[in-house]
PDB file of C-alpha atoms in Angstrom:
ATOM      1  CA  UNK A  13      20.791  14.454  -2.235  1.00  0.00           C
ATOM      2  CA  UNK A  14      21.546  10.706  -5.401  1.00  0.00           C
ATOM      3  CA  UNK A  15      18.612   8.868  -3.657  1.00  0.00           C
ATOM      4  CA  UNK A  16      19.988   5.058  -4.819  1.00  0.00           C
ATOM      5  CA  UNK A  17      23.092   4.348  -6.595  1.00  0.00           C
ATOM      6  CA  UNK A  18      23.966   1.343  -8.450  1.00  0.00           C
ATOM      7  CA  UNK A  19      27.302   0.436  -9.257  1.00  0.00           C
ATOM      8  CA  UNK A  20      28.123  -1.301 -11.681  1.00  0.00           C
ATOM      9  CA  UNK A  21      25.419  -0.172 -14.453  1.00  0.00           C
ATOM     10  CA  UNK A  22      26.006  -2.967 -16.989  1.00  0.00           C
ATOM     11  CA  UNK A  23      28.663  -6.387 -16.369  1.00  0.00           C
ATOM     12  CA  UNK A  24      28.803  -9.458 -18.492  1.00  0.00           C
ATOM     13  CA  UNK A  25      30.664 -12.634 -16.530  1.00  0.00           C
ATOM     14  CA  UNK A  26      31.135 -16.388 -17.956  1.00  0.00           C
ATOM     15  CA  UNK A  27      29.889 -19.122 -15.804  1.00  0.00           C
ATOM     16  CA  UNK A  28      31.920 -19.633 -12.780  1.00  0.00           C
ATOM     17  CA  UNK A  29      32.918 -16.052 -11.672  1.00  0.00           C
ATOM     18  CA  UNK A  30      32.072 -13.998  -9.043  1.00  0.00           C
ATOM     19  CA  UNK A  31      31.085 -10.458  -8.504  1.00  0.00           C
ATOM     20  CA  UNK A  32      29.574  -8.114  -6.398  1.00  0.00           C
ATOM     21  CA  UNK A  33      26.877  -5.549  -7.275  1.00  0.00           C
ATOM     22  CA  UNK A  34      27.211  -1.994  -4.700  1.00  0.00           C
ATOM     23  CA  UNK A  35      24.452   0.163  -3.308  1.00  0.00           C
ATOM     24  CA  UNK A  36      24.412   2.616  -1.227  1.00  0.00           C
ATOM     25  CA  UNK A  37      21.266   5.004  -0.478  1.00  0.00           C
ATOM     26  CA  UNK A  38      21.748   8.669   0.853  1.00  0.00           C
ATOM     27  CA  UNK A  39      18.100   9.078   2.504  1.00  0.00           C
ATOM     28  CA  UNK A  40      18.750   7.510   5.621  1.00  0.00           C
ATOM     29  CA  UNK A  41      16.758   4.984   5.206  1.00  0.00           C
ATOM     30  CA  UNK A  42      16.570   1.883   8.336  1.00  0.00           C
ATOM     31  CA  UNK A  43      15.666  -1.413   5.259  1.00  0.00           C
ATOM     32  CA  UNK A  44      17.352  -1.609   2.306  1.00  0.00           C
ATOM     33  CA  UNK A  45      15.893  -4.827  -1.136  1.00  0.00           C
ATOM     34  CA  UNK A  46      17.771  -6.419  -3.539  1.00  0.00           C
ATOM     35  CA  UNK A  47      15.202  -7.332  -6.719  1.00  0.00           C
ATOM     36  CA  UNK A  48      15.880  -9.246  -9.324  1.00  0.00           C
ATOM     37  CA  UNK A  49      13.675  -8.357 -12.588  1.00  0.00           C
ATOM     38  CA  UNK A  50      13.056 -10.748 -15.644  1.00  0.00           C
ATOM     39  CA  UNK A  51      10.674  -9.842 -18.492  1.00  0.00           C
ATOM     40  CA  UNK A  52       7.517 -11.619 -17.896  1.00  0.00           C
ATOM     41  CA  UNK A  53       8.145 -12.643 -13.934  1.00  0.00           C
ATOM     42  CA  UNK A  54       7.760  -8.720 -12.154  1.00  0.00           C
ATOM     43  CA  UNK A  55      10.315  -8.259  -9.285  1.00  0.00           C
ATOM     44  CA  UNK A  56      11.223 -10.430  -7.023  1.00  0.00           C
ATOM     45  CA  UNK A  57      12.557 -10.326  -4.359  1.00  0.00           C
ATOM     46  CA  UNK A  58      16.040 -11.225  -3.172  1.00  0.00           C
ATOM     47  CA  UNK A  59      17.372 -10.634   0.109  1.00  0.00           C
ATOM     48  CA  UNK A  60      16.311  -7.918   2.469  1.00  0.00           C
ATOM     49  CA  UNK A  61      17.952  -5.902   5.326  1.00  0.00           C
ATOM     50  CA  UNK A  62      15.396  -4.338   7.416  1.00  0.00           C
ATOM     51  CA  UNK A  63      17.543  -2.266   9.755  1.00  0.00           C
ATOM     52  CA  UNK A  64      21.952  -2.035   9.701  1.00  0.00           C
ATOM     53  CA  UNK A  65      23.219  -5.794  10.737  1.00  0.00           C
ATOM     54  CA  UNK A  66      20.140  -7.815   9.788  1.00  0.00           C
ATOM     55  CA  UNK A  67      19.422  -9.258   6.446  1.00  0.00           C
ATOM     56  CA  UNK A  68      16.836 -12.119   5.328  1.00  0.00           C
ATOM     57  CA  UNK A  69      16.327 -14.231   1.962  1.00  0.00           C
ATOM     58  CA  UNK A  70      13.318 -13.086   0.211  1.00  0.00           C
ATOM     59  CA  UNK A  71      11.250 -15.052  -2.562  1.00  0.00           C
ATOM     60  CA  UNK A  72      14.939 -16.311  -4.223  1.00  0.00           C
ATOM     61  CA  UNK A  73      17.758 -16.324  -2.633  1.00  0.00           C
ATOM     62  CA  UNK A  74      19.715 -19.180  -3.825  1.00  0.00           C
ATOM     63  CA  UNK A  75      22.719 -18.473  -5.357  1.00  0.00           C
ATOM     64  CA  UNK A  76      23.243 -14.695  -3.740  1.00  0.00           C
ATOM     65  CA  UNK A  77      25.139 -13.727  -0.840  1.00  0.00           C
ATOM     66  CA  UNK A  78      23.914  -9.936   1.340  1.00  0.00           C
ATOM     67  CA  UNK A  79      25.813  -7.459   3.319  1.00  0.00           C
ATOM     68  CA  UNK A  80      24.838  -4.278   5.224  1.00  0.00           C
ATOM     69  CA  UNK A  81      28.168  -3.155   5.126  1.00  0.00           C
ATOM     70  CA  UNK A  82      26.613   0.048   7.169  1.00  0.00           C
ATOM     71  CA  UNK A  83      22.960   1.526   7.224  1.00  0.00           C
ATOM     72  CA  UNK A  84      23.956   3.688   3.642  1.00  0.00           C
ATOM     73  CA  UNK A  85      25.011   0.226   1.976  1.00  0.00           C
ATOM     74  CA  UNK A  86      23.742  -2.959   1.021  1.00  0.00           C
ATOM     75  CA  UNK A  87      26.184  -4.906  -1.376  1.00  0.00           C
ATOM     76  CA  UNK A  88      24.961  -8.048  -3.477  1.00  0.00           C
ATOM     77  CA  UNK A  89      27.002 -11.089  -3.955  1.00  0.00           C
ATOM     78  CA  UNK A  90      27.513 -14.001  -6.821  1.00  0.00           C
ATOM     79  CA  UNK A  91      29.805 -16.442  -6.005  1.00  0.00           C
ATOM     80  CA  UNK A  92      29.532 -18.760  -8.861  1.00  0.00           C
ATOM     81  CA  UNK A  93      27.615 -17.090 -11.552  1.00  0.00           C
ATOM     82  CA  UNK A  94      25.409 -19.051 -13.523  1.00  0.00           C
ATOM     83  CA  UNK A  95      23.211 -18.270 -17.045  1.00  0.00           C
ATOM     84  CA  UNK A  96      20.223 -18.422 -14.598  1.00  0.00           C
ATOM     85  CA  UNK A  97      21.703 -15.440 -13.148  1.00  0.00           C
ATOM     86  CA  UNK A  98      21.604 -13.466 -16.066  1.00  0.00           C
ATOM     87  CA  UNK A  99      18.896 -10.289 -15.167  1.00  0.00           C
ATOM     88  CA  UNK A 100      18.519  -6.589 -14.521  1.00  0.00           C
ATOM     89  CA  UNK A 101      18.342  -6.345 -10.437  1.00  0.00           C
ATOM     90  CA  UNK A 102      17.189  -2.945  -8.288  1.00  0.00           C
ATOM     91  CA  UNK A 103      18.183  -2.016  -5.309  1.00  0.00           C
ATOM     92  CA  UNK A 104      15.914   0.059  -2.839  1.00  0.00           C
ATOM     93  CA  UNK A 105      15.203   1.503   0.070  1.00  0.00           C
ATOM     94  CA  UNK A 106      12.862   2.338   2.378  1.00  0.00           C
ATOM     95  CA  UNK A 107      11.741   4.078   5.838  1.00  0.00           C
ATOM     96  CA  UNK A 108       9.270   1.525   7.698  1.00  0.00           C
ATOM     97  CA  UNK A 109       6.788   3.112   9.885  1.00  0.00           C
ATOM     98  CA  UNK A 110       3.902   0.876   9.664  1.00  0.00           C
ATOM     99  CA  UNK A 111       4.501  -1.069   6.445  1.00  0.00           C
ATOM    100  CA  UNK A 112       3.451   1.772   4.098  1.00  0.00           C
ATOM    101  CA  UNK A 113       5.799   3.632   2.892  1.00  0.00           C
ATOM    102  CA  UNK A 114       7.130   3.127  -0.524  1.00  0.00           C
ATOM    103  CA  UNK A 115      11.100   1.987  -2.051  1.00  0.00           C
ATOM    104  CA  UNK A 116      13.297   4.072  -3.869  1.00  0.00           C
ATOM    105  CA  UNK A 117      14.719   2.414  -6.559  1.00  0.00           C
ATOM    106  CA  UNK A 118      17.902   2.374  -7.694  1.00  0.00           C
ATOM    107  CA  UNK A 119      18.659   2.743 -11.805  1.00  0.00           C
ATOM    108  CA  UNK A 120      19.243  -1.004 -12.126  1.00  0.00           C
ATOM    109  CA  UNK A 121      22.437  -2.642 -13.191  1.00  0.00           C
ATOM    110  CA  UNK A 122      22.269  -4.606 -16.240  1.00  0.00           C
ATOM    111  CA  UNK A 123      23.919  -8.832 -15.860  1.00  0.00           C
ATOM    112  CA  UNK A 124      24.805 -11.087 -18.487  1.00  0.00           C
ATOM    113  CA  UNK A 125      25.845 -14.124 -17.714  1.00  0.00           C
ATOM    114  CA  UNK A 126      27.608 -16.613 -20.258  1.00  0.00           C
TER     115      UNK A 126
ATOM    116  CA  UNK B  17       0.650 -15.113   1.617  1.00  0.00           C
ATOM    117  CA  UNK B  18       0.061 -11.898  -0.646  1.00  0.00           C
ATOM    118  CA  UNK B  19       0.053 -11.658  -4.387  1.00  0.00           C
ATOM    119  CA  UNK B  20      -0.835  -9.544  -7.308  1.00  0.00           C
ATOM    120  CA  UNK B  21      -2.484 -10.787 -10.769  1.00  0.00           C
ATOM    121  CA  UNK B  22      -2.015  -7.974 -13.955  1.00  0.00           C
ATOM    122  CA  UNK B  23      -4.672  -8.973 -16.968  1.00  0.00           C
ATOM    123  CA  UNK B  24      -2.773  -8.271 -20.014  1.00  0.00           C
ATOM    124  CA  UNK B  25       1.214  -8.169 -20.602  1.00  0.00           C
ATOM    125  CA  UNK B  26       0.646  -5.404 -22.792  1.00  0.00           C
ATOM    126  CA  UNK B  27      -1.730  -2.962 -23.710  1.00  0.00           C
ATOM    127  CA  UNK B  28      -2.152  -0.256 -26.938  1.00  0.00           C
ATOM    128  CA  UNK B  29      -4.017   2.624 -26.757  1.00  0.00           C
ATOM    129  CA  UNK B  30      -4.361   5.684 -29.257  1.00  0.00           C
ATOM    130  CA  UNK B  31      -3.480   9.105 -27.851  1.00  0.00           C
ATOM    131  CA  UNK B  32      -5.794  10.858 -26.609  1.00  0.00           C
ATOM    132  CA  UNK B  33      -8.251   7.445 -25.398  1.00  0.00           C
ATOM    133  CA  UNK B  34      -8.496   6.636 -21.860  1.00  0.00           C
ATOM    134  CA  UNK B  35      -6.264   4.074 -20.677  1.00  0.00           C
ATOM    135  CA  UNK B  36      -6.675   0.932 -17.907  1.00  0.00           C
ATOM    136  CA  UNK B  37      -4.535  -1.083 -16.508  1.00  0.00           C
ATOM    137  CA  UNK B  38      -5.703  -4.358 -14.539  1.00  0.00           C
ATOM    138  CA  UNK B  39      -4.696  -4.921 -11.083  1.00  0.00           C
ATOM    139  CA  UNK B  40      -5.778  -8.132  -8.859  1.00  0.00           C
ATOM    140  CA  UNK B  41      -4.575  -8.142  -5.128  1.00  0.00           C
ATOM    141  CA  UNK B  42      -4.269 -11.573  -2.506  1.00  0.00           C
ATOM    142  CA  UNK B  43      -4.177 -10.331   0.622  1.00  0.00           C
ATOM    143  CA  UNK B  44      -4.973 -12.339   4.175  1.00  0.00           C
ATOM    144  CA  UNK B  45      -4.585  -8.648   6.373  1.00  0.00           C
ATOM    145  CA  UNK B  46      -5.290  -5.383   5.341  1.00  0.00           C
ATOM    146  CA  UNK B  47      -3.010  -4.282   2.267  1.00  0.00           C
ATOM    147  CA  UNK B  48      -0.954  -1.342   0.982  1.00  0.00           C
ATOM    148  CA  UNK B  49      -1.314  -0.985  -2.905  1.00  0.00           C
ATOM    149  CA  UNK B  50       1.121   0.807  -5.144  1.00  0.00           C
ATOM    150  CA  UNK B  51       1.632   1.454  -8.679  1.00  0.00           C
ATOM    151  CA  UNK B  52       5.031   1.640 -10.353  1.00  0.00           C
ATOM    152  CA  UNK B  53       6.323   3.097 -13.858  1.00  0.00           C
ATOM    153  CA  UNK B  54       9.122   2.313 -15.433  1.00  0.00           C
ATOM    154  CA  UNK B  55      10.630   3.846 -18.377  1.00  0.00           C
ATOM    155  CA  UNK B  56      13.096   2.025 -20.916  1.00  0.00           C
ATOM    156  CA  UNK B  57      16.717   1.759 -19.744  1.00  0.00           C
ATOM    157  CA  UNK B  58      15.476   3.049 -15.844  1.00  0.00           C
ATOM    158  CA  UNK B  59      14.324   1.842 -12.554  1.00  0.00           C
ATOM    159  CA  UNK B  60      11.137   2.174 -11.217  1.00  0.00           C
ATOM    160  CA  UNK B  61       9.116   5.079  -9.905  1.00  0.00           C
ATOM    161  CA  UNK B  62       6.235   5.240  -7.577  1.00  0.00           C
ATOM    162  CA  UNK B  63       3.009   6.766  -9.675  1.00  0.00           C
ATOM    163  CA  UNK B  64       0.715   6.404  -6.539  1.00  0.00           C
ATOM    164  CA  UNK B  65      -0.435   4.373  -3.496  1.00  0.00           C
ATOM    165  CA  UNK B  66      -3.332   3.038  -1.129  1.00  0.00           C
ATOM    166  CA  UNK B  67      -2.278   2.914   2.576  1.00  0.00           C
ATOM    167  CA  UNK B  68      -5.872   2.506   3.969  1.00  0.00           C
ATOM    168  CA  UNK B  69      -7.563   6.040   3.516  1.00  0.00           C
ATOM    169  CA  UNK B  70      -8.927   7.692   0.462  1.00  0.00           C
ATOM    170  CA  UNK B  71     -10.057   4.786  -1.634  1.00  0.00           C
ATOM    171  CA  UNK B  72      -9.725   6.661  -5.142  1.00  0.00           C
ATOM    172  CA  UNK B  73      -5.752   7.868  -5.263  1.00  0.00           C
ATOM    173  CA  UNK B  74      -4.796  10.305  -7.574  1.00  0.00           C
ATOM    174  CA  UNK B  75      -1.074  10.592  -8.397  1.00  0.00           C
ATOM    175  CA  UNK B  76       1.710  11.795 -10.922  1.00  0.00           C
ATOM    176  CA  UNK B  77       1.304  12.482 -14.085  1.00  0.00           C
ATOM    177  CA  UNK B  78      -2.528  12.474 -14.190  1.00  0.00           C
ATOM    178  CA  UNK B  79      -3.144   9.003 -12.930  1.00  0.00           C
ATOM    179  CA  UNK B  80      -5.287   7.605 -10.438  1.00  0.00           C
ATOM    180  CA  UNK B  81      -5.953   4.215  -9.204  1.00  0.00           C
ATOM    181  CA  UNK B  82      -9.367   3.054  -6.625  1.00  0.00           C
ATOM    182  CA  UNK B  83      -9.288  -0.085  -4.249  1.00  0.00           C
ATOM    183  CA  UNK B  84     -12.075  -2.047  -4.095  1.00  0.00           C
ATOM    184  CA  UNK B  85     -12.093  -4.696  -1.429  1.00  0.00           C
ATOM    185  CA  UNK B  86     -15.352  -6.122  -2.926  1.00  0.00           C
ATOM    186  CA  UNK B  87     -13.234  -6.673  -6.022  1.00  0.00           C
ATOM    187  CA  UNK B  88      -9.590  -7.396  -4.684  1.00  0.00           C
ATOM    188  CA  UNK B  89      -8.654  -4.812  -7.261  1.00  0.00           C
ATOM    189  CA  UNK B  90      -6.640  -1.634  -7.834  1.00  0.00           C
ATOM    190  CA  UNK B  91      -7.484  -0.932 -11.629  1.00  0.00           C
ATOM    191  CA  UNK B  92      -5.308   2.446 -12.655  1.00  0.00           C
ATOM    192  CA  UNK B  93      -6.368   4.971 -15.491  1.00  0.00           C
ATOM    193  CA  UNK B  94      -6.148   8.379 -16.862  1.00  0.00           C
ATOM    194  CA  UNK B  95      -8.679   9.651 -19.159  1.00  0.00           C
ATOM    195  CA  UNK B  96      -6.588  10.424 -21.625  1.00  0.00           C
ATOM    196  CA  UNK B  97      -2.999   9.044 -22.885  1.00  0.00           C
ATOM    197  CA  UNK B  98      -0.243  11.095 -23.709  1.00  0.00           C
ATOM    198  CA  UNK B  99       2.872   8.898 -26.007  1.00  0.00           C
ATOM    199  CA  UNK B 100       5.573  10.080 -23.257  1.00  0.00           C
ATOM    200  CA  UNK B 101       3.138   7.714 -20.864  1.00  0.00           C
ATOM    201  CA  UNK B 102       4.592   4.790 -23.003  1.00  0.00           C
ATOM    202  CA  UNK B 103       6.056   2.337 -20.124  1.00  0.00           C
ATOM    203  CA  UNK B 104       5.698  -0.700 -18.416  1.00  0.00           C
ATOM    204  CA  UNK B 105       3.808  -0.795 -15.473  1.00  0.00           C
ATOM    205  CA  UNK B 106       3.573  -1.893 -12.572  1.00  0.00           C
ATOM    206  CA  UNK B 107       1.099  -2.990  -9.329  1.00  0.00           C
ATOM    207  CA  UNK B 108       2.729  -4.114  -6.136  1.00  0.00           C
ATOM    208  CA  UNK B 109       1.284  -5.249  -2.773  1.00  0.00           C
ATOM    209  CA  UNK B 110       2.333  -5.163   0.919  1.00  0.00           C
ATOM    210  CA  UNK B 111       0.954  -5.117   4.385  1.00  0.00           C
ATOM    211  CA  UNK B 112       1.953  -4.035   7.671  1.00  0.00           C
ATOM    212  CA  UNK B 113       3.658  -6.974   8.631  1.00  0.00           C
ATOM    213  CA  UNK B 114       5.776  -7.154   5.809  1.00  0.00           C
ATOM    214  CA  UNK B 115       8.298  -4.673   6.871  1.00  0.00           C
ATOM    215  CA  UNK B 116       7.961  -2.519   3.543  1.00  0.00           C
ATOM    216  CA  UNK B 117       8.672  -5.548   1.041  1.00  0.00           C
ATOM    217  CA  UNK B 118       7.301  -5.455  -2.341  1.00  0.00           C
ATOM    218  CA  UNK B 119       4.893  -8.298  -4.020  1.00  0.00           C
ATOM    219  CA  UNK B 120       5.081  -7.485  -7.694  1.00  0.00           C
ATOM    220  CA  UNK B 121       2.587  -8.269 -10.606  1.00  0.00           C
ATOM    221  CA  UNK B 122       4.864  -9.398 -14.094  1.00  0.00           C
ATOM    222  CA  UNK B 123       3.850  -5.977 -15.126  1.00  0.00           C
ATOM    223  CA  UNK B 124       1.926  -4.448 -18.312  1.00  0.00           C
ATOM    224  CA  UNK B 125       3.697  -2.804 -21.154  1.00  0.00           C
ATOM    225  CA  UNK B 126       1.936   0.609 -22.116  1.00  0.00           C
ATOM    226  CA  UNK B 127       2.128   1.396 -25.995  1.00  0.00           C
ATOM    227  CA  UNK B 128       0.579   4.649 -27.007  1.00  0.00           C
ATOM    228  CA  UNK B 129      -0.292   4.901 -30.922  1.00  0.00           C
ATOM    229  CA  UNK B 130      -0.078   8.378 -32.628  1.00  0.00           C
TER     230      UNK B 130
END
C-alpha cells in the first residue's frame, strides 16, 4: 500500500516548456486534488476531481490543466511554464463521506521554472 | 466562503516547554478543522481533526487541539516540546459542502531549542 505517489520528485524547466506531473493513489479514493505550496501562503488548491470523469477549478487554476485518467490517476499539466509556477506541488486524495475525511498527501514535486 | 488565519509564521520554544500554535477560522457553515505537520522536504501528515464530535481532539505525537466556536479558534498544543517536533504546521478548514477541499492557513514554522 503505497498511498499517494508523485513523479517526478524534482524538475527544472525553462520558460515556455511544457510538462506533466503524475499522481497515483492505491486507496480506491474517489476524490483527488492538486495543491501548490509557496512560502508564506500555505497550500492553495489548483484543481480537483470529485470522482472519475469530473474535474473542477480550484483557487489558482490559471496556467494549468488536469486529466483524471482513471480512478487511480490524476495528472497536472503545465502547457507553457512560467517562473511564477515555480513551487512545490502536492497531490492528495480522499474518500468523501460527508466531507470530513482528511486528505492523504503525496511527497510533492519540486518544480523550478527558469 | 471559508478562511484560516494562523497567528505567527514562526514560533520558537525550548525543549520541554509548552507548544501553542494558534489558528482562527471563518466559516458560514459548521466547519471541519484539521492540523497537518510537514517535516523538511516531505509531504503533509495529519496530526488531528475536528468533525463536530468532542471539542477537545487528541492527535498523534502528544498534540491536541480544542475547538472553540465562540472564539472561532482551533489552537494546537503540546505540553512538552521535543526536538523532533521541529517542523511546519498547517491548520486547514473544510465542511460538508466542500467536497473534501481543504482551505489552508499560511503555516507556522516551529523551532525547538535545546
